[in-house]
Structure formats: structure tokens, C-alpha cells
Short mmCIF file of C-alpha atoms in Angstrom, two decimals:
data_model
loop_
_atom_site.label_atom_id
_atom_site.label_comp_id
_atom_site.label_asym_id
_atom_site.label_seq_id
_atom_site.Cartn_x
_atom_site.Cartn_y
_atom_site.Cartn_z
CA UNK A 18 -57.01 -76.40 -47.73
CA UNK A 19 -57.62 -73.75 -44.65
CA UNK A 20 -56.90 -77.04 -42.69
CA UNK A 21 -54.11 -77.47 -44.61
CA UNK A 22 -52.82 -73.36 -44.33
CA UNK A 23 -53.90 -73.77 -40.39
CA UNK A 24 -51.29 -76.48 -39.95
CA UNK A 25 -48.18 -74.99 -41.77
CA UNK A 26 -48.54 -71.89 -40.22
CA UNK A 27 -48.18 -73.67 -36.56
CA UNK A 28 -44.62 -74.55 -38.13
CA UNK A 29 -42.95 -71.27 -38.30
CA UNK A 30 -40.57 -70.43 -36.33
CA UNK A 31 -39.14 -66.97 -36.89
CA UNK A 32 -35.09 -66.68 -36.11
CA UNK A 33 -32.76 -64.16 -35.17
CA UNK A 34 -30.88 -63.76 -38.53
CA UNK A 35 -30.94 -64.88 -41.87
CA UNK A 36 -28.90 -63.48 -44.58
CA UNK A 37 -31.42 -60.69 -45.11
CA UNK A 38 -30.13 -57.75 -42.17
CA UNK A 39 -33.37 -58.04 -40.85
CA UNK A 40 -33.70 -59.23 -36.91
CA UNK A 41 -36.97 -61.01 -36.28
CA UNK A 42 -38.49 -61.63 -33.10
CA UNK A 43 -39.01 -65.21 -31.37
CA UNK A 44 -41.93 -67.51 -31.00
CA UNK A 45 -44.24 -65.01 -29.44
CA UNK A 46 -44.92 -63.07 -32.87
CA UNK A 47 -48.29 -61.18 -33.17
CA UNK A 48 -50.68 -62.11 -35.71
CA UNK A 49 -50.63 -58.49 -37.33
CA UNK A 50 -46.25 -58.72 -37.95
CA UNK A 51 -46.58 -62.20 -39.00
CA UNK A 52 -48.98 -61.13 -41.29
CA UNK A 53 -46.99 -58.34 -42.58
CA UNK A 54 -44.23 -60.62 -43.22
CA UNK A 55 -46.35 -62.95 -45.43
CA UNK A 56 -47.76 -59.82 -47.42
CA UNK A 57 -44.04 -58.68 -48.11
CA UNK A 58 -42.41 -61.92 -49.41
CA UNK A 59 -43.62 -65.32 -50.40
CA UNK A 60 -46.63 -66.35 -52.57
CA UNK A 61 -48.77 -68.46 -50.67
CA UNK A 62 -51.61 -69.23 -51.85
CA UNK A 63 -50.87 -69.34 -55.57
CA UNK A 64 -49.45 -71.81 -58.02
CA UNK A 65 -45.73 -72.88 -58.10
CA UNK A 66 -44.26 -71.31 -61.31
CA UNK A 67 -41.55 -73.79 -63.16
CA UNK A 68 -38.31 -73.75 -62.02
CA UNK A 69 -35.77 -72.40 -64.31
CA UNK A 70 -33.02 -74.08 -63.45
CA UNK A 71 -29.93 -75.42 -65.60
CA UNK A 72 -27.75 -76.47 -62.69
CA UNK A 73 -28.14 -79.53 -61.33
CA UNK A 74 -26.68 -82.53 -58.84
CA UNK A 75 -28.09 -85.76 -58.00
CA UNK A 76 -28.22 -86.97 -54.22
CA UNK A 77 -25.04 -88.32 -54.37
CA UNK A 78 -23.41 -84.86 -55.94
CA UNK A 79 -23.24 -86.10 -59.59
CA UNK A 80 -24.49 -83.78 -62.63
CA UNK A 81 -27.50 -84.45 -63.20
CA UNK A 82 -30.22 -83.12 -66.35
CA UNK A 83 -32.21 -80.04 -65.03
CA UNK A 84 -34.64 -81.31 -62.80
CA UNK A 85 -38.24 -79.45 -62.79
CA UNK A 86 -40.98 -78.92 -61.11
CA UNK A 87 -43.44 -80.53 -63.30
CA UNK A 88 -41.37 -84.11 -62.97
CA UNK A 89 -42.79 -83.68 -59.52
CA UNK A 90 -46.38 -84.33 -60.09
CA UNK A 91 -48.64 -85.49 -57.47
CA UNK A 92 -45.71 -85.46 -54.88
CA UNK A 93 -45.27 -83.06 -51.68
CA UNK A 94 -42.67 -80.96 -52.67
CA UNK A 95 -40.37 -79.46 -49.90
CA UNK A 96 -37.40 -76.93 -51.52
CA UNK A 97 -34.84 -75.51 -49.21
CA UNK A 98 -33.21 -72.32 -50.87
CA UNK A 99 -30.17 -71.37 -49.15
CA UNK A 100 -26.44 -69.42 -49.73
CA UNK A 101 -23.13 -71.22 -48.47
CA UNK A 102 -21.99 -68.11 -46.59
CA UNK A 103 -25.07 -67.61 -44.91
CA UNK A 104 -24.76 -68.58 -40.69
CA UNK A 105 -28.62 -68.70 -40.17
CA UNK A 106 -28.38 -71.37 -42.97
CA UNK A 107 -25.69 -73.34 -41.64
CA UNK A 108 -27.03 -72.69 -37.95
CA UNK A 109 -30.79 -73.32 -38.65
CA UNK A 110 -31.75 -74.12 -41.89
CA UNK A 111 -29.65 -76.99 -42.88
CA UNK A 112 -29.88 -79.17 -39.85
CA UNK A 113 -33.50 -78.68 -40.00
CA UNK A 114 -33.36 -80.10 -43.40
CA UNK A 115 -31.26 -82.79 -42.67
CA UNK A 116 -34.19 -83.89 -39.71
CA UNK A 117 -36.84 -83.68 -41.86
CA UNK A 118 -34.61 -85.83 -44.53
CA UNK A 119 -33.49 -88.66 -42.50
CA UNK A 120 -37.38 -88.55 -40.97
CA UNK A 121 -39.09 -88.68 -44.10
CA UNK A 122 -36.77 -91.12 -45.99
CA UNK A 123 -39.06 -93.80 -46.66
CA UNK A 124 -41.60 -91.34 -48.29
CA UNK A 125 -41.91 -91.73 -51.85
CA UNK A 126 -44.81 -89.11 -51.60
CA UNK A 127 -42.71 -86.32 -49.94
CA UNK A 128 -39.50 -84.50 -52.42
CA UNK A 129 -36.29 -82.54 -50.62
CA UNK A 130 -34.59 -80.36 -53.16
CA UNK A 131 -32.05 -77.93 -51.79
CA UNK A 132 -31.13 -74.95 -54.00
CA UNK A 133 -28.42 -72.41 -53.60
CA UNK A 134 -30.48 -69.25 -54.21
CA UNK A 135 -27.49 -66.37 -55.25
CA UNK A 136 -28.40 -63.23 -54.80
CA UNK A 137 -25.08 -61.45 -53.17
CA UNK A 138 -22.14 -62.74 -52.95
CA UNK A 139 -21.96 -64.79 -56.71
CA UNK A 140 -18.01 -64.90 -56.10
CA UNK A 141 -18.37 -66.85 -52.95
CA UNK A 142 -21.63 -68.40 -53.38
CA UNK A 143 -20.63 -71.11 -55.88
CA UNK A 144 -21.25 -74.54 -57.55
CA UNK A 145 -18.29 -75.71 -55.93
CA UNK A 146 -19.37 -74.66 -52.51
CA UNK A 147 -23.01 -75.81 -52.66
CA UNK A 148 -21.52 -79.13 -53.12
CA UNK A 149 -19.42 -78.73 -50.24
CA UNK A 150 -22.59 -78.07 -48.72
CA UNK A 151 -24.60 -81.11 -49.97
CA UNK A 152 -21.57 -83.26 -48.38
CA UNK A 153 -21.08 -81.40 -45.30
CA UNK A 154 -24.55 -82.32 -43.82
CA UNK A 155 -24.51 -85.60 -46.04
CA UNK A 156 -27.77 -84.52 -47.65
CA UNK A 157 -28.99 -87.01 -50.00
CA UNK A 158 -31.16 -84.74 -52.03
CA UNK A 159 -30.97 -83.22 -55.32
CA UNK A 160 -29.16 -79.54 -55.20
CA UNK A 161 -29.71 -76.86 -57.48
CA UNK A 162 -27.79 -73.65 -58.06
CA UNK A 163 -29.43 -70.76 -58.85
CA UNK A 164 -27.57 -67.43 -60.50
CA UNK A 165 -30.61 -66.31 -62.35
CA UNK A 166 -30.58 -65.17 -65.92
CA UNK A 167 -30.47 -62.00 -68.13
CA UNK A 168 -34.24 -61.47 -67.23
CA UNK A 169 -33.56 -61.53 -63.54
CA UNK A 170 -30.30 -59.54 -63.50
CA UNK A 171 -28.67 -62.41 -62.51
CA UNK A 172 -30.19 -62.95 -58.91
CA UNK A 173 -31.77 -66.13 -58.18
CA UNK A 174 -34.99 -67.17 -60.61
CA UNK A 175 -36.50 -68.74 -57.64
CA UNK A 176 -35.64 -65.45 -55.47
CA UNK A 177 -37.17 -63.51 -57.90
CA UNK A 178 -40.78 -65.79 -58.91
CA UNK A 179 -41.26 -66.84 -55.40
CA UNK A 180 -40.35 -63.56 -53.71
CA UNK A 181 -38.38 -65.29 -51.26
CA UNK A 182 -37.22 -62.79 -48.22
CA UNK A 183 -33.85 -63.87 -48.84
CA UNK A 184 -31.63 -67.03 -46.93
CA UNK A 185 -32.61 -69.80 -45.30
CA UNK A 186 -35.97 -70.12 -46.76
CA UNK A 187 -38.02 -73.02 -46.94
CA UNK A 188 -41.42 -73.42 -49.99
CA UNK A 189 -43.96 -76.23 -49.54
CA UNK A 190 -45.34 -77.35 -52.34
CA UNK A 191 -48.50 -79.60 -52.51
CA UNK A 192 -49.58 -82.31 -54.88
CA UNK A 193 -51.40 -80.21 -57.03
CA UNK A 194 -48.08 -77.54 -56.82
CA UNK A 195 -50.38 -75.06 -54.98
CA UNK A 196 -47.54 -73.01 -52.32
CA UNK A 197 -48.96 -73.67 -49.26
CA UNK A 198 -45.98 -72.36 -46.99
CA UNK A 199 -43.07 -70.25 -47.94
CA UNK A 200 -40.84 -67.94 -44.86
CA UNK A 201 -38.36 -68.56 -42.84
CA UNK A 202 -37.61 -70.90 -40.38
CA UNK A 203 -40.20 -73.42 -39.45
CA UNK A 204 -40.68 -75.68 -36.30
CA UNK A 205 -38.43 -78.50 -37.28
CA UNK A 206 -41.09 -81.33 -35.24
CA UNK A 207 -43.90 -80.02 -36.29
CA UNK A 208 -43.17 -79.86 -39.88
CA UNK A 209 -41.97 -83.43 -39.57
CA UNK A 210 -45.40 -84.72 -37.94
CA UNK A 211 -47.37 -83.09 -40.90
CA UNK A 212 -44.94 -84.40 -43.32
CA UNK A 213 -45.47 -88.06 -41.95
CA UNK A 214 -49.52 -87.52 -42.48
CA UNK A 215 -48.54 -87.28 -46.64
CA UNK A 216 -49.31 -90.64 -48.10
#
């Protein structure tokens, strides 16, 4: 598992802007901010709690029932959460999806989801556009949308249980749906070369 932590830490890449305000530094990070991030956001380290989710399309954009984590079981899960008026999505996130995606195709043992994580914007951030989305970069992946509930004051339930720092981030799930990664932006080629180890 430290191995395992070692690895997926090598993948992050922090950006220049996500849909957060904040401005993070390059590929040269210190150990003590990186760390800092991790303690603020993300929960790494502990179990995946269920999705709650009632929104759903298949990967070719057709309603689908509301897919959850548990029909998952003893797969790598890899969930993209993401707004469709965010640029560091559109700039960074999504085409690194769409690598890992067309590299990891023929893995049965490896899951994409995408899920459109609202937590500003609910006017603009909609069903209808996170289809757009799953078309646009011909993503052939479930998509989820995510407004939250009542108990989450209607911002994102995944936002909210997996303390995401905002949009693009990216959650790694393992077989046994321990979170072993969750931030921002990751090293696209390295996160594919991992990937392709899961059999």
C-alpha cells in the first residue's frame, strides 16, 4: 500500500488554475505545501463512501439507472469530477481523461466515471451541458451529475464526502475502494503506466 501511495503521488501535477481562485505552483512543489494541500482537501487514505447519485448517462449519453460505487467491486476505480464552465477542466482535466480512456480501453479491471460536481454556478452547470461535455471529447464513460441534496445544501455530494478542493479533480479508487489518490491534476503518462500495471 505505501508502494502503492509512493507511486500516485509521483503523478501529480499541480496547475495554474482550477475553478477554485487558488494559483498553485508548478512541478517543483515542496514536500511541506504539497502536504498542506493533502491535509486541506481530499481523504486519502480512508474508505470511499457510496455515491449518492440519481443522475445518470451511459457511455454513449443515454439515461441510465444510478450507477454506484458498490457495482464496482474489485475494479480500479478512476472518477473525474469536473464543472462545464470550468477552463482548467476543459484545458487540463478532460484531455487528460480522454488519454487515460483511449489508453486503458481494453481494461476490464480499470472504471472511468466522469461526474459534473456543482458547486457554483447550478444555472450554467447543467445536465444538458455535461452531456455536451461527454460528446465534445467523445468520452465513452458513464457521466454523473451532481447538485447535491437537502443535506448538502445543494453542492455536490461527492464535493462534500470527498472534500474535493473544487474543479478538475481526479479520486482513485482501489479494488478494495480504499482512496488512494485524490487532488488536482496528475501527470497524465505516469498515471497511464500505473494504470496499465492493474490486472
Amino acid at each position: 500500500m505505501l508502494k502503492l501511495n509512493y507511486l500516485l503521488l509521483m503523478f501529480l501535477m499541480i496547475a495554474t488554475f482550477g475553478c477554485t481562485g487558488q494559483k498553485k505552483s508548478n512541478l517543483n512543489i515542496k514536500d511541506k505545501e504539497m502536504n498542506a494541500t493533502k491535509n486541506n482537501y481530499g481523504i486519502e487514505g480512508q474508505k470511499a463512501p457510496e455515491w449518492k447519485i440519481d443522475q445518470w448517462v451511459d457511455e454513449n449519453g443515454n439515461i441510465t439507472k444510478p450507477i454506484h460505487l458498490s457495482d464496482y467491486k474489485g475494479k480500479f476505480k478512476v472518477v473525474y469530477c469536473f464543472q462545464s464552465w470550468c477552463p482548467g477542466c476543459h484545458s487540463i482535466g478532460l484531455p487528460s481523461l480522454q488519454a487515460m480512456t483511449d489508453a486503458l480501453k481494453d481494461n476490464e479491471n480499470v472504471k472511468f466515471l466522469a461526474i459534473q460536481t456543482v458547486f457554483e454556478g447550478a444555472s450554467s452547470n447543467t445536465y444538458e451541458k455535461m452531456l455536451e461535455v461527454q460528446k465534445k471529447y467523445n468520452l465513452k464513460i458513464p457521466f454523473g451529475q451532481d447538485n447535491g441534496d437537502e443535506s448538502t445544501r445543494n453542492i455536490s455530494n461527492i464535493m462534500v464526502n470527498y472534500r474535493t478542493g473544487g474543479t478538475p479533480w481526479f479520486i482513485f479508487i482501489d479494488q478494495d475502494d480504499n482512496v488512494v489518490f485524490n487532488d488536482y491534476h496528475l501527470n497524465t503518462d505516469k498515471a497511464i503506466e500505473f494504470l496499465q500495471t492493474i490486472k
